[in-house]
XYZ file of C-alpha atoms in Angstrom:
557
model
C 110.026 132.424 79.835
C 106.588 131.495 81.629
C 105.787 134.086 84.019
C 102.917 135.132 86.198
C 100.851 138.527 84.682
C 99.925 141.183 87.433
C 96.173 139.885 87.775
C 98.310 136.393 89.105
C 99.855 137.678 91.605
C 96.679 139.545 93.114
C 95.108 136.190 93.042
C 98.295 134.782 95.048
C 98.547 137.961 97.097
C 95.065 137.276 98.439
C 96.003 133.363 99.046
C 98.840 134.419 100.993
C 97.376 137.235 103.439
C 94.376 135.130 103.919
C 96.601 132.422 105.205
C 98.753 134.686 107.190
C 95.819 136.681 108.834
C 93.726 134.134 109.785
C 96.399 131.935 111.006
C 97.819 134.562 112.929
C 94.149 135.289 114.426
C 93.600 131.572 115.221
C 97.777 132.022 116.862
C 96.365 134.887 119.389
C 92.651 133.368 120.165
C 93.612 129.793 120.837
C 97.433 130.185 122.457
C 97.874 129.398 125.432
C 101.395 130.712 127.421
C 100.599 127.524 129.950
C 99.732 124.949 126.975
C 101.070 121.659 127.337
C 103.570 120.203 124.411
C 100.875 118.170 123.594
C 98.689 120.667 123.035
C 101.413 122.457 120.802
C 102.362 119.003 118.699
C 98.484 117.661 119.227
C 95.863 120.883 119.101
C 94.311 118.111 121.825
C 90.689 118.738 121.530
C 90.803 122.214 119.811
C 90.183 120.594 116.403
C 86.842 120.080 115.169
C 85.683 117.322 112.407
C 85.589 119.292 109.462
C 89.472 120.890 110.683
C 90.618 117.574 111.203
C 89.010 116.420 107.315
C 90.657 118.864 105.684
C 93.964 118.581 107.652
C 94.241 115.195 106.864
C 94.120 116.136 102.863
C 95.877 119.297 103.063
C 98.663 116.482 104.300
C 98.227 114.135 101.860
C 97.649 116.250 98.637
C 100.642 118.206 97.611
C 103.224 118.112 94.675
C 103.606 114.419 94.466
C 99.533 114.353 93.788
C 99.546 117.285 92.069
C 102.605 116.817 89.317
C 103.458 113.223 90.476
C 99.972 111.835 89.898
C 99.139 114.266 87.155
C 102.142 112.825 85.006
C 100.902 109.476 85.903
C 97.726 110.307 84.410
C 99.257 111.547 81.210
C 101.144 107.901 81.186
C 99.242 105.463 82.370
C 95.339 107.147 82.999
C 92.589 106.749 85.457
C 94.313 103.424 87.273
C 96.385 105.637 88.584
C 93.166 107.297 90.501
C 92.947 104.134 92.477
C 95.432 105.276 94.945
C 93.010 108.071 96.063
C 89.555 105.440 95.861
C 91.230 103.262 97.741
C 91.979 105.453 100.415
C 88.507 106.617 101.017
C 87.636 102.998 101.572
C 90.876 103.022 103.879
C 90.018 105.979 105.652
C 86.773 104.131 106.785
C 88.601 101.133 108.599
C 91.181 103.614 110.229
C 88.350 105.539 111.898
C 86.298 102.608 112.605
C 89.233 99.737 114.184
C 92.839 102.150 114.101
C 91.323 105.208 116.028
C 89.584 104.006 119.183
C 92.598 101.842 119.885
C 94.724 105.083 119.616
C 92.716 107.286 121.391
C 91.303 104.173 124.350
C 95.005 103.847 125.363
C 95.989 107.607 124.936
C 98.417 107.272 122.219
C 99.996 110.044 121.174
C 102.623 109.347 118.625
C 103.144 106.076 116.947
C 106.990 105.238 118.250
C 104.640 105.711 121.864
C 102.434 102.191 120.768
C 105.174 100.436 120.022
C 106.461 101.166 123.772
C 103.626 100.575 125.105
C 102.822 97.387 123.147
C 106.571 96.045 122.582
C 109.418 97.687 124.228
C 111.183 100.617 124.340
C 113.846 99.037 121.813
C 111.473 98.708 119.014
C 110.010 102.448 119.915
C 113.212 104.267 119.409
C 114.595 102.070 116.297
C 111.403 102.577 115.049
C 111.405 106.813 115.928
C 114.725 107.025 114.120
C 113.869 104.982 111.223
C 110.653 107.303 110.805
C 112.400 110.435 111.386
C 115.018 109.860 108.514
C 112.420 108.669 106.417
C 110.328 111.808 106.666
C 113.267 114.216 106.516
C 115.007 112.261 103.615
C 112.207 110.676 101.168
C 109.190 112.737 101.933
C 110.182 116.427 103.023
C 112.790 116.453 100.748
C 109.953 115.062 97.441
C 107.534 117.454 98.726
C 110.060 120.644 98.687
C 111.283 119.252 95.135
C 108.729 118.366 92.961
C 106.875 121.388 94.570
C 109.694 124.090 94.012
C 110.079 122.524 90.244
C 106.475 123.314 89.242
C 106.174 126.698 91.116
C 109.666 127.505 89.483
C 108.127 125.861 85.894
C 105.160 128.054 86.240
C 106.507 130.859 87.704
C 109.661 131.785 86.178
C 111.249 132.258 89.692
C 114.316 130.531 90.167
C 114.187 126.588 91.363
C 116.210 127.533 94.668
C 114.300 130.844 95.096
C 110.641 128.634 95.309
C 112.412 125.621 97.630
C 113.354 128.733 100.238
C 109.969 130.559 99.627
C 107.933 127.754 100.452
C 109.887 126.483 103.307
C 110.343 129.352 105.147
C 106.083 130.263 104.809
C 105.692 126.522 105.880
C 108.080 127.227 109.034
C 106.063 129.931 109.817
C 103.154 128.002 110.149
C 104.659 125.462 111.715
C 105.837 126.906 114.649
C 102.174 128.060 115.455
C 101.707 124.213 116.510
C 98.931 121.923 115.300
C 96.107 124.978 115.952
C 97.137 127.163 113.483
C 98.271 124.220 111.069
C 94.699 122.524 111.134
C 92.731 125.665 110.701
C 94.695 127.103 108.242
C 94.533 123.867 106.234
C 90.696 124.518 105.677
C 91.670 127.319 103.582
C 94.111 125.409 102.177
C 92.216 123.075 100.877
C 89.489 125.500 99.917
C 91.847 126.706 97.153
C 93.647 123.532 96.673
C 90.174 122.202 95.783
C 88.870 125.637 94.107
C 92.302 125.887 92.037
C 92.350 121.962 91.305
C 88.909 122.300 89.655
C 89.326 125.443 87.569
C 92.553 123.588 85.948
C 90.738 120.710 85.385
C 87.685 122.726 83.657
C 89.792 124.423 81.337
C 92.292 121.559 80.487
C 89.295 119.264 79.693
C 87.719 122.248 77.532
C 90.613 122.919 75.557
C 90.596 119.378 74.135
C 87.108 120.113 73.753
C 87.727 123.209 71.628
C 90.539 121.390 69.576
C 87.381 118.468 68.793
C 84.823 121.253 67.572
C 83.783 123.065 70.434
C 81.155 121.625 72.728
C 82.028 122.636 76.415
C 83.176 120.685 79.435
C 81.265 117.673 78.923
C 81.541 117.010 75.376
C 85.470 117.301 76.395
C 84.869 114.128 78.483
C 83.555 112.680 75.811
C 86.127 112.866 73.576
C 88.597 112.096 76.110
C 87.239 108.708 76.848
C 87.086 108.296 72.323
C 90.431 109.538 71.920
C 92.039 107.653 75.057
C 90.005 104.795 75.675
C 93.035 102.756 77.072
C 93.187 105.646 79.591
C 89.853 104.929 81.400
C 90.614 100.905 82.782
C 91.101 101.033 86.328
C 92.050 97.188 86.226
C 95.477 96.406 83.804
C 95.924 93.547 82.368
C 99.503 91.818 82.064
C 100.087 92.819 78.446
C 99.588 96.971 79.676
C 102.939 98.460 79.798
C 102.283 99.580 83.029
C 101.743 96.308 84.911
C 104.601 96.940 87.004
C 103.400 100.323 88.713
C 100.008 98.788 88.682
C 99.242 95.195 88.487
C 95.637 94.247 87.742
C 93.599 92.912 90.438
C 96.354 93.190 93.458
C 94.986 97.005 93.145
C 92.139 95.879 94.936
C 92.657 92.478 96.810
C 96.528 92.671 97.471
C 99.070 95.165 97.942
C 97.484 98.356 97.741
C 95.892 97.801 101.088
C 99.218 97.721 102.568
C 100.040 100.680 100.983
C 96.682 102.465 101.866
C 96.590 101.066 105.762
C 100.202 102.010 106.449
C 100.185 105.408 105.071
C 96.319 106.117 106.404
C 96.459 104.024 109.768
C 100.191 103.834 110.878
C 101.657 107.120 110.100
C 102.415 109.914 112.350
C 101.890 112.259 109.829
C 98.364 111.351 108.866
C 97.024 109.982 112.391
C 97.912 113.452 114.248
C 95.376 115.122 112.930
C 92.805 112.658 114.905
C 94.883 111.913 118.033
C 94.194 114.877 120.339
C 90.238 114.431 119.744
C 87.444 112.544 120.874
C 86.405 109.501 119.017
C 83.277 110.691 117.579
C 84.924 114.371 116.751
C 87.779 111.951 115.183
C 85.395 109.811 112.693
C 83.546 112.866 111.442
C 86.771 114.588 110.568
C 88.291 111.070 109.064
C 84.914 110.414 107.144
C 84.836 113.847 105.653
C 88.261 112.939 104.251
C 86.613 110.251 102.590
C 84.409 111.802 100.568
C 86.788 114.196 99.695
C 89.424 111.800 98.240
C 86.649 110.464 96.437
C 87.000 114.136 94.730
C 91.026 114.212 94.179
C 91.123 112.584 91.243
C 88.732 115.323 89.228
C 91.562 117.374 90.420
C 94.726 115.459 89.804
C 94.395 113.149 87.183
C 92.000 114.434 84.705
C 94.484 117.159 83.650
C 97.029 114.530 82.724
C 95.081 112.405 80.564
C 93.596 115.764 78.801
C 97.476 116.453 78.674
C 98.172 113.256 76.757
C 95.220 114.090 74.080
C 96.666 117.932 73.421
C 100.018 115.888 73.422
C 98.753 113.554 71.025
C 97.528 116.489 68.848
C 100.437 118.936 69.518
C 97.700 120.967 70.453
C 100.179 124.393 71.860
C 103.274 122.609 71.032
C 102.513 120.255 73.672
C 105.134 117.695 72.240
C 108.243 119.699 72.316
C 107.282 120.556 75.944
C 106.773 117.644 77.090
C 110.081 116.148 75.816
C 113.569 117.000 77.616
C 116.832 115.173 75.659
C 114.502 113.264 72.879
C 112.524 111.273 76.227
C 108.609 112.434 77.083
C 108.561 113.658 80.893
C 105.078 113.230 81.961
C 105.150 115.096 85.093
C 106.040 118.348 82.962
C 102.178 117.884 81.926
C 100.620 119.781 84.913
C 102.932 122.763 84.745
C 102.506 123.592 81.277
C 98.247 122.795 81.630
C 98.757 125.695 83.867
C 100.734 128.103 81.848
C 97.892 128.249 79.125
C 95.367 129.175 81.426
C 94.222 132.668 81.405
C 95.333 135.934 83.565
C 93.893 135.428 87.022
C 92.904 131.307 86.975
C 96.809 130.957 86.520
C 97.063 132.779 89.588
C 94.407 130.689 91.179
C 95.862 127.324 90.371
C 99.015 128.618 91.303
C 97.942 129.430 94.487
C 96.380 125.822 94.739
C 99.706 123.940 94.046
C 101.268 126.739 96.558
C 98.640 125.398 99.350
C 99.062 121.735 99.055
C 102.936 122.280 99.071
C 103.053 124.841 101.931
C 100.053 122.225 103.919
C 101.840 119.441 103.138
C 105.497 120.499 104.410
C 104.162 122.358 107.621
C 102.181 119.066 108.591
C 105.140 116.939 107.953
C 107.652 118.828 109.613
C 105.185 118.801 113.006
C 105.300 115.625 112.772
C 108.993 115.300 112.692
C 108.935 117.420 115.559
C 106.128 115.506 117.489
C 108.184 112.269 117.314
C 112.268 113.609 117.882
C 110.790 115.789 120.938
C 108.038 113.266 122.523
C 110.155 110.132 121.440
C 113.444 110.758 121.137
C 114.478 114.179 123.290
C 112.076 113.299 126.285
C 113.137 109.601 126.916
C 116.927 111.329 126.519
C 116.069 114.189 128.827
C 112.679 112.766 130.711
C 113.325 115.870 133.517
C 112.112 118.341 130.663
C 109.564 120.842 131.033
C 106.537 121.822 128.864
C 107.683 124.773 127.840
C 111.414 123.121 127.400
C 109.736 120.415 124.979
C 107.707 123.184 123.019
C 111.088 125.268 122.272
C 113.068 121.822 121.307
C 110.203 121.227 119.164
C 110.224 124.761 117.185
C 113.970 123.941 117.157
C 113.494 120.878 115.283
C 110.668 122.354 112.598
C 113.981 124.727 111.456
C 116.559 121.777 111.121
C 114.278 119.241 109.237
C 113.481 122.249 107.332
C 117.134 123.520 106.830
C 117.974 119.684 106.048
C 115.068 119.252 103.632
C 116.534 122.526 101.471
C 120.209 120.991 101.606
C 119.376 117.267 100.420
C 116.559 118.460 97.454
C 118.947 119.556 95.398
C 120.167 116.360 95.359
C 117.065 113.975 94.799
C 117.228 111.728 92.121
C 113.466 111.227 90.947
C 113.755 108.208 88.057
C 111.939 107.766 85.599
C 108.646 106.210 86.708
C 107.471 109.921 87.695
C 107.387 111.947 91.296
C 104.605 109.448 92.479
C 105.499 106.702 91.773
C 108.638 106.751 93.167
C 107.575 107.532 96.376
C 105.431 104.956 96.245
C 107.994 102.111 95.767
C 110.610 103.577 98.039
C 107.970 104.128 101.285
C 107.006 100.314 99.694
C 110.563 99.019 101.140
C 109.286 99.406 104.548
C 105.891 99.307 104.575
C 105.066 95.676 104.665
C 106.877 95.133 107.651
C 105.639 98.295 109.551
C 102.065 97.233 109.282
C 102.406 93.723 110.103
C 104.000 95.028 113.358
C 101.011 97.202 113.727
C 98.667 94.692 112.666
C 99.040 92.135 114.761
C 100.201 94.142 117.526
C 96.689 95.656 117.692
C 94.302 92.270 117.755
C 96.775 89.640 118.750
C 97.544 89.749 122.437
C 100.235 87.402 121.495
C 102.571 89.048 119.853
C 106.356 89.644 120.999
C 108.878 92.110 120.667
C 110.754 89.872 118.878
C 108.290 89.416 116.430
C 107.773 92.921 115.850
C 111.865 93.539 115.521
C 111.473 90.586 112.927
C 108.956 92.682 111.049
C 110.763 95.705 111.236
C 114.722 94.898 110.135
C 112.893 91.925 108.313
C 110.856 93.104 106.260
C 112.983 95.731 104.764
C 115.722 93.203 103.835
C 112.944 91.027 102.250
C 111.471 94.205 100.224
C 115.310 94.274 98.852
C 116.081 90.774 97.978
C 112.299 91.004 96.301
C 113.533 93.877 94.062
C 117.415 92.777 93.331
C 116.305 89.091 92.825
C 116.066 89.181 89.066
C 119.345 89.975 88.675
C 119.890 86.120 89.849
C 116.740 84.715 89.317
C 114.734 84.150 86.120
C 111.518 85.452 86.756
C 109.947 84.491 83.303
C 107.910 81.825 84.447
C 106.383 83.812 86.912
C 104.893 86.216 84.184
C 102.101 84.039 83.089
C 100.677 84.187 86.332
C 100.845 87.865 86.264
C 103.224 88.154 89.395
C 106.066 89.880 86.899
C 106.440 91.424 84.117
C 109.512 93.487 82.082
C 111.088 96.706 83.562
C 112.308 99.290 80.940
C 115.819 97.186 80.833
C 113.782 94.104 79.590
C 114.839 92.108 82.600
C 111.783 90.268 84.572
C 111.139 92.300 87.174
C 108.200 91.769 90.213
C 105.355 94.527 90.909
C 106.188 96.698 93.559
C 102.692 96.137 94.846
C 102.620 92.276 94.991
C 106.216 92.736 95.982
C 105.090 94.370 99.319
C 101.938 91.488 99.477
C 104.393 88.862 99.437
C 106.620 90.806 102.274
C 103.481 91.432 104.485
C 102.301 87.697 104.316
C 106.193 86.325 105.313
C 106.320 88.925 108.014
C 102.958 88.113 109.470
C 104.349 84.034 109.056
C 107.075 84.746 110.780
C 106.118 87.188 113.744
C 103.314 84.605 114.288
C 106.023 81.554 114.532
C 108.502 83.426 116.547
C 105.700 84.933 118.820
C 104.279 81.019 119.582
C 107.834 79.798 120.440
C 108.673 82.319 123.004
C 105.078 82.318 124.721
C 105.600 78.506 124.866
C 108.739 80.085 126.985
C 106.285 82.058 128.882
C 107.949 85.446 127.586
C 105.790 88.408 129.241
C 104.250 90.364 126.547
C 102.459 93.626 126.368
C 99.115 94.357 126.072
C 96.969 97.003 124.919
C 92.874 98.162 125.982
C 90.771 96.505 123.198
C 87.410 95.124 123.410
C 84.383 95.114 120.731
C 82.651 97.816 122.203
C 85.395 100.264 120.878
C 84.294 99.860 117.254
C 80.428 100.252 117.479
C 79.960 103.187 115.170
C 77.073 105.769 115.152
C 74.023 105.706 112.869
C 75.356 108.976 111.124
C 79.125 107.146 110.516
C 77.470 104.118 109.164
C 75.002 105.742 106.385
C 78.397 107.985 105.240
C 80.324 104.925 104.745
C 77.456 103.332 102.961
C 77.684 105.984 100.803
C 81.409 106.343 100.335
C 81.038 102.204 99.593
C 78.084 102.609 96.905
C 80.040 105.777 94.980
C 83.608 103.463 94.923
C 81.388 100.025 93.716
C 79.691 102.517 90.869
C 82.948 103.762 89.741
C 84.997 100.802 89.779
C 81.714 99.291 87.506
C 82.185 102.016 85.581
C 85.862 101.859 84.571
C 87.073 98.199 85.082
């Protein structure tokens, strides 16, 4: 049974108090009896840029990245890495046009836009839809796939890890955003610390299989013994068109995916809502250049995974397969049981932190938008202090809910990652054509947005069932579909949610003309060119982010 030595859990011992002390010191110094409940749900202005940076990955980066993107890795390689490139470049156009229209019209929580730029119809669909997709896709992936490598690595039973790491992220949870931003810097310090010590001695040990050589040489032999590995760009022949298909990676759906998630999500944007606009760039830029890191961490280990596969290097093959099928996001858990006394303990306590970061910040944000959303328009007599305590309330039940429905995710067989990716994809398209054109087209109606919304989910469905009806065959020689495992033609999730955002757009821009020829009042936000000047400093980091993502895409097409 795999099991963690005595030196592992000193390592994890320190993690833990580290956490716990200094987020119960940043608890006493910064809480306030008389705070407001947006100061609880918001930290507003207690966060500074480099807090806010490392929020905003301690967030994104947890089991799904960690196994999920790993295993993708071991299957598919480096493409895979585009989903954390592309968000650097993202990150940039959220702080430069998203932000100041957040923060000029003192947005708080993104069911609050849609209010104030549709109705209060669209809001609350909207904060429901939002609050069962957190609770039921995301909380309950990040509790899973987390629990199943700590348990893999551990020993520890599966149930045992899910209540662990729920009740620590509860903990911090209920300290508000203060204690969750600060305490996601040292999160991230040993996500980051722990990522890279993994990925050092993965890539090693296939250098020690090759003849020795160190770290570097291990590159090298990873890009000679897995060539296909290293092309970010697939082609339509690549078994793996579906997940990833060629250029839409860069000129088609994956900005959906990247804007949405980055620039339209509650969980994300919180981090930068309760600062000031310059405090909020710094902190969104130095997430930049740190997703520009993530895949060093995440994806490296898989493909050096696939090479001691390959070679059977430490039985590698019979681990890897469950009932005569490979399972590639087994890859990271067993990189981790060969590492030595100590460094397990370390990387352990990595996977721990982006779990534990990623849960707390996601069930704030449940409780941001049922309290400021739902609970105050139902109740909009309530107190502060009322708000604060339905708020805590709500951190337990997601929570409690999120332990309950785990058990019971059904995680296919694309991988952890991916299949959050194509479920969120359902909705996506239709979310940030909403958002889209409710931010720089004055235009815009309610019922245009509503159109989007229920629209562009039933699209998203009729896009995925319609090979069941429709032959899809010709379609494949212009590299819009390809096979699924069943053999049946099948369209890219990715160009799947293109095609969805385009119709949307279409039609909220047809239905929007016809009722303004009515003379239909519509909403209107505070937006004029002034709001996205950027400072000097801003502009020479995003030249920077820009040059490293050209030189690596140039690198690995």
């Amino acid at each position: 049974m795999n099991k963690l030595t005595n030196g592992d859990y000193v390592v994890f011992a320190i993690y833990f108090c580290v956490v716990a002390i200094y987020g119960f010191w940043v608890y006493r110094r910064k809480h306030n009896a008389d705070a407001t409940s947006k100061d609880y749900f918001l930290a507003e202005g207690s966060l500074t840029w480099w807090a806010i940076g490392a929020s905003l990955i301690a967030s994104n980066i947890s089991a799904e990245q960690f196994i999920g993107m790993s295993g993708s890795g071991f299957k598919m390689g480096l493409a895979i890495a585009t989903y954390e490139w592309m968000a650097a470049a993202t990150l940039i156009i959220v702080a430069v046009f998203f932000i100041p229209v957040y923060l000029k019209n003192k947005i708080f929580t993104m069911p609050q836009f849609l209010n104030q730029r549709y109705n209060g119809t669209v809001a609350m669909i909207m904060a429901i839809f939002w609050l069962l997709l957190y609770v039921v896709v995301n909380l309950t992936s990040i509790l899973y796939l987390g629990a199943l490598a700590v348990s893999s690595i551990s020993g520890v039973s599966i149930n045992a890890c899910i209540w662990g790491m729920a009740i620590f992220a509860v903990i911090i949870t209920l300290g508000g955003m203060k204690v969750i931003g600060y305490t996601d810097v040292i999160q991230v310090f040993f996500l980051i610390l722990g990522g890279l010590v993994t990925t050092y001695i993965a890539v090693n040990l296939v250098a020690d299989h090759f003849g020795g050589g160190g770290f570097l040489h291990g590159l090298s032999v990873m890009k000679s013994q897995a060539g296909d590995h290293f092309h970010m760009i697939f082609k339509t022949d690549n078994p793996n068109y579906l997940d990833l298909p060629g250029l839409s990676v860069l000129i088609g759906g994956m900005w959906i995916v990247n804007l949405n998630y980055w620039g339209c999500n509650q969980y994300i944007t919180q981090r930068a809502l309760g600062a000031d606009l310059k405090t909020a760039r710094s902190g969104i830029l130095f997430a930049a250049f740190l997703k520009l890191l993530m895949p060093v961490i995440v994806v490296l280990p898989g493909i050096a995974a696939f090479i001691l596969y390959k070679q059977d290097v430490f039985s590698f093959h019979d681990k890897m397969t469950i009932g005569g099928e490979v399972n590639p996001d087994r890859s990271y858990p067993i990189l981790l049981n060969l590492l030595p006394s100590g460094l397990k303990g370390l990387s352990f306590a990595a996977l721990t932190a982006a779990v534990v970061a990623s849960l707390a910040g996601k069930a704030n944000s449940i409780a941001t938008i049922f309290t400021l959303d739902v609970y105050k328009k139902i109740n909009p007599a309530s107190t502060d202090k009322n708000m604060v305590v339905v708020g805590k309330i709500t951190v337990v039940v997601a929570m409690l809910l999120g332990i309950v429905l785990c058990t019971h995710l059904g995680i296919d067989k694309k991988g952890g990652f991916q299949y959050i990716q194509e479920y969120t994809g359902f909705v996506s398209p239709g979310i940030f054509a909403m958002f889209i054109l409710g931010f720089f087209w004055k235009k815009t109606t309610s019922s245009a947005a509503l159109f989007a919304t229920i629209g562009g989910f039933i699209l998203s469905v009729g896009f995925k069932v319609m090979p069941t009806y429709i032959n899809l065959q010709g379609l494949a020689s212009y590299g819009f579909a390809d096979k699924n495992a069943a053999g049946v033609y099948e369209m890219p999730f990715i160009d799947r949610m293109g095609f969805v955002f385009l119709i949307c757009v279409a039609g909220m821009y047809i239905i929007s003309m016809i009722e303004n020829a009515d003379g239909k009042k519509v909403h209107g936000l505070e937006v004029d060119a002034s709001m996205f000047k950027t400072s000097k400093s801003f502009a020479v980091g995003t030249l920077i982010v820009g040059g490293i993502l050209v030189a690596l895409y140039s690198m690995f097409w």
